[in-house]
Coordinates of C-alpha atoms and ligand atoms in Angstrom, one line a residue:
Chain A
M840 CA -126.2 76.4 53.3
A841 CA -122.5 75.3 54.2
V842 CA -123.5 72.3 56.6
T843 CA -121.0 69.3 57.9
D844 CA -122.4 69.2 61.0
D845 CA -122.7 65.3 62.2
T846 CA -125.8 65.3 63.8
V847 CA -127.6 66.6 60.6
L848 CA -130.0 64.2 60.0
A849 CA -128.8 62.2 56.2
R850 CA -131.0 60.9 53.4
D851 CA -131.4 57.2 52.5
Y852 CA -129.5 55.9 49.7
P853 CA -131.0 54.8 46.7
F854 CA -133.8 57.2 47.1
S855 CA -135.9 54.8 46.1
P856 CA -135.7 50.6 44.8
P857 CA -135.1 50.8 41.2
H858 CA -137.6 50.7 39.0
R859 CA -137.5 50.1 35.4
L860 CA -135.2 53.2 33.9
D861 CA -136.9 55.1 35.9
V862 CA -135.3 58.5 37.3
D863 CA -135.8 60.0 41.0
E864 CA -137.5 63.5 40.5
L865 CA -135.5 63.6 43.7
Y866 CA -132.6 64.4 41.6
A867 CA -133.9 67.0 39.6
R868 CA -134.9 69.4 42.8
L869 CA -131.6 68.5 44.8
R870 CA -129.8 69.7 41.4
A871 CA -131.4 73.2 42.5
E872 CA -132.2 73.6 45.4
Q873 CA -129.7 71.0 47.5
P874 CA -127.1 70.2 44.7
V875 CA -124.6 68.3 47.8
I876 CA -126.4 66.5 51.0
R877 CA -125.9 64.2 53.2
V878 CA -126.9 60.6 52.2
Q879 CA -126.6 56.7 54.6
L880 CA -125.8 54.1 52.0
P881 CA -127.1 50.7 52.7
Y882 CA -124.1 49.6 54.2
G883 CA -120.8 51.6 55.4
E884 CA -120.4 54.9 57.0
R885 CA -121.9 58.3 55.3
A886 CA -121.3 60.1 52.8
W887 CA -121.9 62.9 50.1
L888 CA -123.9 63.4 47.5
A889 CA -123.1 65.4 44.4
T890 CA -125.8 65.4 42.2
R891 CA -124.5 68.3 39.4
Y892 CA -122.3 67.5 35.8
A893 CA -119.5 69.7 37.5
D894 CA -119.7 69.0 40.5
V895 CA -119.6 65.3 39.8
R896 CA -116.8 65.8 36.7
T897 CA -115.3 67.3 39.9
V898 CA -115.1 64.1 42.3
L899 CA -114.6 61.5 39.6
G900 CA -111.6 63.9 38.0
D901 CA -109.7 66.3 40.6
P902 CA -106.6 64.6 42.3
R903 CA -107.8 65.3 45.2
F904 CA -110.5 63.5 45.2
S905 CA -108.6 59.7 46.4
R906 CA -110.3 56.1 45.6
A907 CA -107.1 54.5 47.3
A908 CA -108.0 56.1 50.6
S909 CA -111.3 54.3 50.5
I910 CA -109.0 51.1 51.7
G911 CA -109.8 50.4 55.6
R912 CA -112.7 53.0 55.5
D913 CA -116.5 51.2 56.1
V914 CA -117.3 52.1 52.6
P915 CA -120.7 53.4 51.5
R916 CA -121.7 51.0 49.9
T917 CA -124.6 48.4 48.5
N918 CA -123.8 45.5 49.1
P919 CA -123.5 44.1 52.6
Y920 CA -119.4 42.9 52.6
Q921 CA -117.0 45.1 50.8
P922 CA -115.2 44.2 47.5
E923 CA -111.8 44.2 46.6
L924 CA -111.9 46.5 43.8
G925 CA -108.1 46.2 42.3
I926 CA -107.6 48.9 39.6
L927 CA -110.7 51.2 40.6
A928 CA -109.3 51.9 44.2
M929 CA -105.9 52.9 43.5
D930 CA -105.0 56.3 43.1
E931 CA -101.7 57.5 40.2
P932 CA -99.1 56.5 39.6
E933 CA -100.1 52.9 40.7
H934 CA -103.4 52.9 38.8
G935 CA -101.6 54.4 35.8
R936 CA -99.3 50.9 35.7
L937 CA -101.8 48.4 35.7
R938 CA -104.5 50.6 33.7
R939 CA -101.6 50.9 30.9
L940 CA -100.4 47.5 30.4
A941 CA -104.0 46.8 28.8
T942 CA -104.4 51.3 26.9
K943 CA -103.2 49.9 23.7
A944 CA -105.5 47.1 23.2
F945 CA -108.8 49.6 23.9
T946 CA -107.1 52.4 21.7
A947 CA -110.4 53.6 19.8
R948 CA -108.0 52.9 16.2
R949 CA -107.4 48.9 17.7
I950 CA -110.9 49.0 18.2
E951 CA -111.8 50.0 15.0
A952 CA -110.1 46.8 13.7
L953 CA -112.1 44.1 16.0
R954 CA -115.8 45.8 14.3
P955 CA -116.2 44.0 10.8
R956 CA -115.6 40.6 13.0
T957 CA -118.3 41.7 15.5
E958 CA -120.4 42.3 13.2
Q959 CA -120.5 38.6 11.7
I960 CA -120.9 37.7 15.5
A961 CA -123.5 40.0 15.6
A962 CA -125.3 38.8 12.0
E963 CA -124.8 34.9 12.6
L964 CA -126.5 35.3 16.6
L965 CA -129.6 37.2 14.9
D966 CA -129.7 34.3 12.3
A967 CA -129.9 31.5 15.2
M968 CA -132.2 33.7 16.8
A969 CA -134.5 33.7 14.1
A970 CA -134.3 30.1 13.8
T971 CA -135.8 29.2 16.8
G972 CA -138.8 31.6 16.1
Q973 CA -140.9 34.0 18.2
P974 CA -141.0 35.5 20.7
A975 CA -137.6 35.0 21.2
D976 CA -135.6 36.1 24.4
L977 CA -132.9 38.6 23.1
V978 CA -130.6 38.5 26.2
E979 CA -130.0 34.4 25.5
H980 CA -129.7 34.9 22.0
F981 CA -128.5 37.7 21.1
A982 CA -127.1 40.4 24.5
T983 CA -125.7 37.8 26.3
P984 CA -123.4 35.6 23.4
L985 CA -122.2 38.8 21.9
P986 CA -120.2 41.0 23.9
I987 CA -118.8 37.5 25.6
R988 CA -117.6 36.7 22.6
V989 CA -115.8 39.9 21.6
I990 CA -114.1 40.1 24.6
C991 CA -113.5 36.0 25.2
D992 CA -111.7 36.9 21.6
L993 CA -110.2 40.2 22.5
L994 CA -108.2 38.7 26.0
G995 CA -107.8 35.1 24.6
V996 CA -110.3 33.1 26.6
P997 CA -111.9 30.3 25.4
A998 CA -115.5 31.0 25.0
S999 CA -116.0 26.7 25.0
D1000 CA -115.3 27.8 28.9
Q1001 CA -118.2 30.5 29.1
D1002 CA -120.4 28.5 31.6
K1003 CA -117.8 28.5 33.7
F1004 CA -116.7 32.3 34.2
H1005 CA -120.0 33.6 33.2
V1006 CA -121.6 32.7 36.6
W1007 CA -118.3 33.6 38.2
S1008 CA -118.7 36.9 37.1
E1009 CA -121.4 37.8 38.1
A1010 CA -120.2 37.6 41.6
V1011 CA -118.3 41.2 41.0
V1012 CA -121.2 42.8 39.5
S1013 CA -123.6 41.3 42.3
T1014 CA -125.0 43.0 44.9
T1015 CA -126.5 41.5 47.6
S1016 CA -128.4 38.9 44.8
L1017 CA -125.6 36.5 46.0
T1018 CA -123.6 35.2 49.7
P1019 CA -120.9 36.9 50.7
E1020 CA -119.7 34.1 50.3
R1021 CA -121.1 32.2 47.0
I1022 CA -119.2 36.2 46.2
S1023 CA -115.3 35.3 47.3
E1024 CA -115.4 31.9 46.2
Y1025 CA -116.8 32.9 42.8
I1026 CA -113.6 35.5 42.7
G1027 CA -111.6 32.8 44.2
N1028 CA -112.3 30.6 40.9
L1029 CA -112.4 33.6 38.6
H1030 CA -108.9 34.5 39.8
A1031 CA -107.4 30.5 39.7
Y1032 CA -108.9 30.8 35.8
I1033 CA -107.0 33.5 34.8
G1034 CA -103.8 32.6 36.6
A1035 CA -104.2 29.4 35.0
L1036 CA -104.7 31.3 31.3
L1037 CA -101.4 33.9 32.1
A1038 CA -99.3 31.0 32.5
D1039 CA -99.9 29.0 29.6
R1040 CA -99.4 32.7 27.6
R1041 CA -95.9 33.2 28.9
R1042 CA -95.1 29.1 28.0
E1043 CA -97.0 29.5 24.6
P1044 CA -97.4 33.5 23.3
A1045 CA -99.9 34.0 21.6
S1046 CA -101.2 37.1 19.3
D1047 CA -104.0 38.2 22.1
L1048 CA -104.3 40.7 24.9
L1049 CA -103.4 38.2 28.0
T1050 CA -100.6 37.3 26.6
A1051 CA -99.5 40.7 25.4
M1052 CA -100.5 42.0 30.0
A1053 CA -98.0 39.3 30.6
Q1054 CA -95.3 40.5 28.3
A1055 CA -95.3 43.9 29.5
R1056 CA -95.5 43.7 32.9
D1057 CA -92.9 40.8 33.2
A1058 CA -90.2 43.8 31.4
D1059 CA -91.4 45.9 34.1
P1060 CA -89.7 44.6 37.2
D1061 CA -90.9 47.7 39.4
G1062 CA -94.8 47.7 37.6
P1063 CA -97.7 45.9 38.7
S1064 CA -98.1 42.5 40.8
E1065 CA -99.0 39.0 39.1
D1066 CA -102.1 39.3 41.9
E1067 CA -103.1 42.9 40.4
L1068 CA -102.2 41.5 37.0
V1069 CA -104.8 38.9 37.2
A1070 CA -107.3 40.6 38.9
F1071 CA -107.6 43.3 36.3
S1072 CA -107.6 40.4 33.6
A1073 CA -110.2 39.0 35.9
G1074 CA -112.1 42.6 35.8
L1075 CA -112.2 43.1 32.0
L1076 CA -113.3 40.1 31.8
A1077 CA -116.2 40.3 33.9
A1078 CA -116.7 43.8 32.9
G1079 CA -117.0 43.4 29.4
H1080 CA -119.8 41.1 30.3
E1081 CA -121.9 42.5 32.5
T1082 CA -122.1 46.1 32.0
T1083 CA -122.6 46.2 27.3
V1084 CA -124.8 42.0 27.5
T1085 CA -126.9 44.6 30.1
Q1086 CA -127.2 48.0 28.0
I1087 CA -128.2 46.4 24.6
P1088 CA -131.6 45.5 26.3
N1089 CA -132.0 48.5 28.5
F1090 CA -130.7 50.9 25.1
L1091 CA -133.6 48.8 22.6
Y1092 CA -136.0 49.2 25.6
A1093 CA -136.1 52.6 25.6
L1094 CA -136.0 52.7 22.0
L1095 CA -138.8 51.1 22.2
T1096 CA -140.1 52.8 24.8
N1097 CA -139.8 56.0 24.1
P1098 CA -142.5 56.9 21.1
G1099 CA -141.3 57.6 18.0
A1100 CA -138.0 57.0 18.9
M1101 CA -137.6 53.2 16.9
E1102 CA -139.2 54.7 13.8
R1103 CA -136.7 57.3 13.1
L1104 CA -133.7 55.2 13.6
R1105 CA -135.4 53.3 11.2
G1106 CA -135.3 55.6 9.0
D1107 CA -132.2 57.0 9.6
P1108 CA -129.5 54.8 10.4
A1109 CA -126.7 57.4 10.2
L1110 CA -127.8 58.1 13.5
I1111 CA -126.4 55.1 15.2
P1112 CA -123.1 56.5 16.0
S1113 CA -125.1 59.6 17.8
A1114 CA -128.3 57.6 18.9
V1115 CA -125.9 55.2 20.8
E1116 CA -123.9 58.7 23.0
E1117 CA -128.1 59.7 24.4
L1118 CA -129.0 56.7 25.0
L1119 CA -125.3 56.0 27.5
R1120 CA -126.2 59.4 29.0
W1121 CA -130.2 58.8 29.4
V1122 CA -130.1 55.5 30.2
P1123 CA -130.2 55.3 34.1
L1124 CA -127.6 52.1 34.5
G1125 CA -126.3 52.1 37.6
A1126 CA -128.7 51.9 40.6
A1127 CA -127.0 54.0 43.1
S1128 CA -123.9 55.8 42.4
T1129 CA -120.2 55.6 41.6
F1130 CA -117.4 53.6 43.8
A1131 CA -117.2 56.5 46.9
R1132 CA -114.3 59.0 46.7
Y1133 CA -112.3 60.8 49.6
A1134 CA -111.3 64.1 50.0
L1135 CA -107.9 64.5 50.4
E1136 CA -108.4 67.9 51.7
D1137 CA -110.8 70.4 52.0
V1138 CA -113.1 71.1 49.0
E1139 CA -116.1 73.1 48.6
L1140 CA -118.9 71.4 45.9
S1141 CA -121.0 73.9 45.5
G1142 CA -120.6 76.1 48.4
V1143 CA -120.7 73.1 50.8
T1144 CA -117.1 71.8 52.3
V1145 CA -116.2 68.6 51.9
R1146 CA -113.6 67.7 54.5
A1147 CA -110.3 66.1 54.6
G1148 CA -111.5 62.2 54.9
E1149 CA -114.7 62.5 54.1
P1150 CA -116.3 60.0 51.5
V1151 CA -118.6 61.8 48.8
V1152 CA -119.9 59.4 45.8
G1153 CA -121.1 61.0 42.2
S1154 CA -124.3 60.4 40.6
L1155 CA -123.3 59.8 37.2
T1156 CA -127.5 59.6 36.9
S1157 CA -128.1 62.7 37.7
A1158 CA -125.3 64.5 36.0
N1159 CA -126.5 63.2 32.9
R1160 CA -129.7 64.5 33.5
D1161 CA -128.4 67.8 34.8
E1162 CA -130.2 71.0 32.7
R1163 CA -127.3 73.2 33.3
V1164 CA -125.5 71.2 30.6
F1165 CA -128.3 69.1 28.5
A1166 CA -131.2 70.7 26.4
D1167 CA -134.4 69.0 27.7
P1168 CA -132.5 66.4 29.8
D1169 CA -135.4 63.7 30.2
T1170 CA -136.2 64.2 26.5
L1171 CA -134.2 61.1 25.1
D1172 CA -132.7 62.9 21.9
L1173 CA -131.1 60.5 19.5
A1174 CA -129.0 63.8 17.6
R1175 CA -128.1 65.3 20.5
H1176 CA -124.9 67.3 19.9
P1177 CA -123.0 67.8 21.4
N1178 CA -123.0 65.4 24.3
P1179 CA -120.5 65.6 27.1
H1180 CA -122.3 62.5 28.3
I1181 CA -120.7 61.1 32.4
G1182 CA -122.0 57.0 31.1
F1183 CA -118.4 56.0 31.4
G1184 CA -117.5 58.1 33.6
H1185 CA -114.9 60.3 33.8
G1186 CA -110.9 61.4 35.0
V1187 CA -108.8 58.6 35.9
H1188 CA -110.9 56.0 35.6
H1189 CA -113.2 56.9 32.4
C1190 CA -114.2 53.1 31.6
A1191 CA -111.1 50.9 29.8
G1192 CA -113.9 49.5 28.1
A1193 CA -115.9 52.5 26.4
Q1194 CA -114.3 52.3 22.8
L1195 CA -114.9 48.6 23.0
A1196 CA -118.4 49.3 24.2
R1197 CA -119.7 51.8 22.6
M1198 CA -118.5 49.8 19.4
E1199 CA -120.4 46.9 20.6
L1200 CA -123.9 49.0 20.8
Q1201 CA -123.3 50.5 17.4
V1202 CA -123.1 47.0 15.9
A1203 CA -125.5 45.8 17.7
L1204 CA -128.0 48.7 17.3
G1205 CA -127.3 48.0 13.7
A1206 CA -128.1 44.4 13.4
L1207 CA -130.6 44.6 14.6
I1208 CA -132.9 47.1 13.2
R1209 CA -131.5 46.0 9.7
R1210 CA -132.2 42.2 10.0
F1211 CA -135.9 42.8 12.2
P1212 CA -137.3 46.0 10.8
G1213 CA -140.4 45.5 12.9
L1214 CA -139.0 44.1 16.0
R1215 CA -140.6 44.7 19.3
L1216 CA -141.3 43.8 22.4
G1217 CA -142.7 39.9 22.7
A1218 CA -145.0 41.0 26.0
G1219 CA -146.2 42.7 27.8
E1220 CA -144.2 45.9 29.6
D1221 CA -145.5 44.3 33.3
E1222 CA -144.8 40.9 31.9
L1223 CA -141.0 42.2 31.9
V1224 CA -138.6 41.1 34.4
W1225 CA -136.1 43.1 36.1
K1226 CA -133.1 42.7 37.8
S1227 CA -132.9 43.4 41.4
G1228 CA -129.4 43.3 44.1
M1229 CA -127.0 43.9 41.0
L1230 CA -125.2 47.4 40.8
V1231 CA -126.7 47.7 37.2
R1232 CA -130.4 48.2 36.0
G1233 CA -131.8 45.8 33.9
L1234 CA -133.8 42.8 32.1
T1235 CA -133.2 39.1 33.3
S1236 CA -135.2 38.1 30.1
M1237 CA -136.5 40.3 27.1
P1238 CA -138.7 39.1 24.7
V1239 CA -139.1 39.9 21.6
A1240 CA -141.5 39.3 18.0
W1241 CA -139.9 41.4 14.3
Chain B
M454 CA -87.5 56.1 23.7
G455 CA -84.0 58.2 24.5
D456 CA -82.6 59.7 26.8
K457 CA -84.5 60.1 30.8
P458 CA -86.9 62.7 31.1
V459 CA -85.7 65.3 33.5
T460 CA -88.9 65.0 36.1
G461 CA -89.9 66.9 39.5
D462 CA -88.9 70.9 39.3
K463 CA -85.7 70.6 37.9
P464 CA -85.7 74.4 36.0
V465 CA -85.6 73.5 32.5
T466 CA -84.3 75.5 29.8
S467 CA -87.2 76.3 27.0
E468 CA -85.0 74.4 24.9
D469 CA -85.7 71.3 26.2
H470 CA -89.1 72.2 26.2
W471 CA -91.6 69.2 24.6
R472 CA -94.5 70.4 21.8
I473 CA -98.0 68.5 23.7
T474 CA -100.3 69.5 21.7
V475 CA -103.9 67.7 21.9
D476 CA -105.9 66.6 18.4
A477 CA -109.7 69.1 19.3
T478 CA -111.4 66.7 17.0
R479 CA -110.8 63.4 18.9
C480 CA -110.5 64.4 22.1
I481 CA -113.6 62.8 23.8
G482 CA -112.8 64.9 26.8
S483 CA -112.3 61.1 29.3
G484 CA -110.1 63.6 31.6
I485 CA -107.7 60.7 32.2
C486 CA -104.9 63.2 31.1
A487 CA -105.5 65.6 33.0
G488 CA -106.1 63.5 36.0
T489 CA -102.5 61.2 34.7
A490 CA -100.7 64.6 34.2
P491 CA -101.9 67.5 36.6
R492 CA -99.3 69.8 35.3
H493 CA -99.3 69.7 31.7
F494 CA -103.2 69.3 31.0
A495 CA -106.6 70.5 31.9
L496 CA -110.0 70.7 30.5
D497 CA -111.5 73.2 29.0
G498 CA -115.4 72.6 29.0
S499 CA -114.4 69.0 27.2
V500 CA -111.7 69.2 25.5
S501 CA -108.1 68.7 26.9
V502 CA -106.1 72.1 26.6
P503 CA -102.2 70.9 27.3
L504 CA -101.0 73.5 29.9
S505 CA -97.1 73.3 29.9
G506 CA -94.5 71.6 28.4
D507 CA -92.2 71.0 30.8
P508 CA -90.3 67.5 30.1
D509 CA -91.9 65.1 32.6
E510 CA -92.5 61.4 31.9
A511 CA -96.5 61.9 33.7
A512 CA -97.2 63.5 30.0
L513 CA -95.7 60.6 28.8
D514 CA -97.7 58.6 30.5
A515 CA -101.1 60.4 29.7
A516 CA -100.1 60.6 25.6
E517 CA -100.1 56.6 26.3
S518 CA -103.4 56.1 28.4
C519 CA -105.3 58.8 25.8
P520 CA -108.1 55.9 24.5
V521 CA -108.4 57.9 21.2
E522 CA -104.6 58.8 21.1
A523 CA -105.7 62.9 20.8
I524 CA -102.2 63.4 22.7
E525 CA -99.0 63.7 20.8
V526 CA -95.8 64.4 22.3
R527 CA -92.7 65.3 20.4
D528 CA -89.3 67.0 21.5
Q529 CA -87.4 70.2 20.3
S530 CA -86.5 68.2 17.0
G531 CA -90.1 66.8 16.2
R532 CA -89.1 63.3 17.3
V533 CA -92.5 61.8 18.6
L534 CA -92.3 60.7 22.3
A535 CA -95.7 59.5 22.4
P536 CA -97.6 58.1 21.9
S537 CA -95.9 54.9 20.5
L538 CA -97.6 52.7 17.8
Ligands
HEM110 C1 -121.8 49.8 27.9 C2 -120.7 49.5 28.5 C3 -120.4 50.4 29.9 C4 -120.5 51.3 31.1 C5 -121.9 52.4 30.6 C6 -119.1 51.1 31.9 C7 -119.4 52.1 32.5 C8 -118.3 52.3 33.5 C9 -118.5 53.7 34.3 C10 -118.5 54.3 34.3 C11 -116.7 53.7 35.0 C12 -116.2 54.6 36.3 C13 -116.2 53.7 37.8 C14 -115.7 54.4 38.5 O1 -115.3 55.9 38.0 O2 -115.9 54.8 39.9 C15 -116.0 52.0 34.3 C16 -115.1 51.6 34.6 C17 -114.1 50.9 34.2 N1 -114.5 49.8 33.0 FE1 -117.0 49.9 32.3 N2 -118.3 50.3 31.5 C18 -119.0 49.6 30.4 C19 -118.4 48.9 29.7 C20 -117.0 48.4 29.9 C21 -116.3 47.0 29.4 C22 -117.1 46.1 28.2 C23 -114.9 46.5 29.5 C24 -113.3 46.0 29.4 C25 -114.0 45.1 28.7 C26 -115.2 48.0 31.1 C27 -114.2 47.7 32.0 C28 -113.6 49.1 32.3 C29 -112.9 48.4 33.7 C30 -111.5 48.2 33.6 C31 -113.1 50.0 34.2 C32 -111.7 50.6 35.5 C33 -111.4 51.5 35.1 C34 -110.2 52.2 36.1 O3 -110.4 51.7 37.3 O4 -109.2 52.7 35.2 N3 -116.3 48.6 31.0 N4 -116.7 51.3 33.2
SF4_111 S1 -106.9 61.5 27.2 FE1 -107.5 62.3 25.9 S2 -110.0 61.6 25.0 FE2 -109.6 62.1 27.4 S3 -109.5 64.2 28.0 FE3 -106.6 63.8 27.6 S4 -107.2 64.3 25.4 FE4 -109.2 63.7 25.7

C-alpha cells in the first residue's frame, strides 16, 4: 500500500467541477479504501491528498508539516499564477508574531461585543430589502453588505470606499475568473490603499483595529515588517468580505433544499448556534482543498509514507464528512452534538476570523427567519447561477421571496 | 510582564514551574496552542491539555493566541502571566 513511487498514476484533482453544494462520491470511497492518494491539481507539482479527518488534522496541525516550505516550490494549486499568501505562507514563530497583532480583536469576548451593532445593521438591511419588493437578491441586499460593514467598522476602513476595495479583494480569492495581470494590479491597489490608511492612523490614532495593529507593530522592532502588516490587514479585509458573504447564501440554500431543515429552525430558533456549526461542517465551501503543506521529515499518514519535501493537501470537505467522526455524515442535523468540524481549518492557521464569522452567521440566520418567516427561493433551483473559477463555491445571486 | 521567562532547555526547578490550565468547557479544539507551543499543549480528541509547566515564552504566546481565551498561565505565586486583558 505504501507507494511513494513517482511513476504511480496521480488522479486529477478536484475530481469533478464543483456542482452546487454536492460532494463528490469519490471522497467516501477514498476514505474507506485509499485515504491518502497521489493527485495532480490543475497547476503545480504532484501532491498527496488526505481525505480522513485524523489525517487532515495532522497535516494542518502537526509542526512537521510546513507552509513556509512551499515558498519557491511549484505549489499544487487551482490558479495559474502563484499568489503571495502572506500569513498563510508562514510557520512559527514568524506566523504567530504577525497573527498576534490582531488576536485580541478577534477573541470570542471582543466579537460578542459587536453583536448588537451587527444585529442592527442586519435589521436595517432587511428593511431596505423588503422595501425593494420581491423577489429580491439576497446576495446584493444582505449577504454582501452585512459582513462588509462589520469588517470595515472593526478595521476602521471607511465603508464609503467599499466600491473600490470590493473589486480589488475579489482578486484574493479568484482562481481563474481574473487574469494574472489583473490580479496583481488589484492586489497592488488594495495594498496601496491599506498602506495609506495605516499611515493616516499613525498620524491620527482612532479606536479601530488598524490603529491597534500599527501601534503593536511599531512597539516591536523585531516583529513583523510593514509589508507584512499591510498584506495581513488587506487579507483581513478581503477575507472578511468573500467568505461570510458567500456562506450566508450557501447556508440559506442548504436550509431551503434539505427537507424540513428550515421548518425546524423556525420552530426552534435556539438551535441557531448549533445549526451554524452544522452548516459549517456540511457546506463544502472550498471548491478544492486547503493550501498544500510540505513535510519537513518523513511522516506516516494512514499507512502511507509522505517523504520529507513532499506536499500534501487536506480536504476539509472530506474530513467534515468522515464517518469515523460524524454519525450519518451526509445528513444535515441542525442539533448535532458534539460537532468537532474543521470548517475553519485546524492548527496555527485556524481561521483568524472564526469567532467573527460565527457571530455574523448566527445574526444573519436569526434576522432572516425573524423578519421573513415565509422566506423561500424566488426562482427555480435550475435558474440559480453558481460562481466558477473561485476558490470557494457560492451563488452569484440568490432571488428570494417571502 | 516582569522577568523574562526562561527559554530553551535550561533545567528548571519545580519552584520555577508555571501553572498552566485549559478551560475544557471553553476550548474549541482549534489546535492553535499545540502548534504554537508543542511542548506545552497537545490535543486530546478535540480538547487541549497542558503537558508541561516549563517556563517558556511559547506558552505565553499560546495563551495570547487562543481565540476563546481558554488558556491561563500563572506563576508560582498565582499571578496571571497570560492572557493579558
Ligand atoms: C464562514 C466564513 C469563513 C470560513 C469558512 C473561513 C475558513 C478559513 C479556513 C479553512 C482557513 C484555514 C486555511 C488553511 O489553513 O489552509 C482560514 C484562515 C484564515 N481566515 Fe477564515 N474563514 C471565514 C471567515 C473569515 C473572516 C470573516 C476573516 C477575517 C476577518 C477570516 C480571516 C482568515 C485569516 C486571516 C486566515 C489565515 C490565518 C492564518 O494563517 O493564521 N476568515 N479561514
Ligand atoms: S488555542 Fe484555545 S481553543 Fe484552540 S485548542 Fe488551544 S486552548 Fe483550545
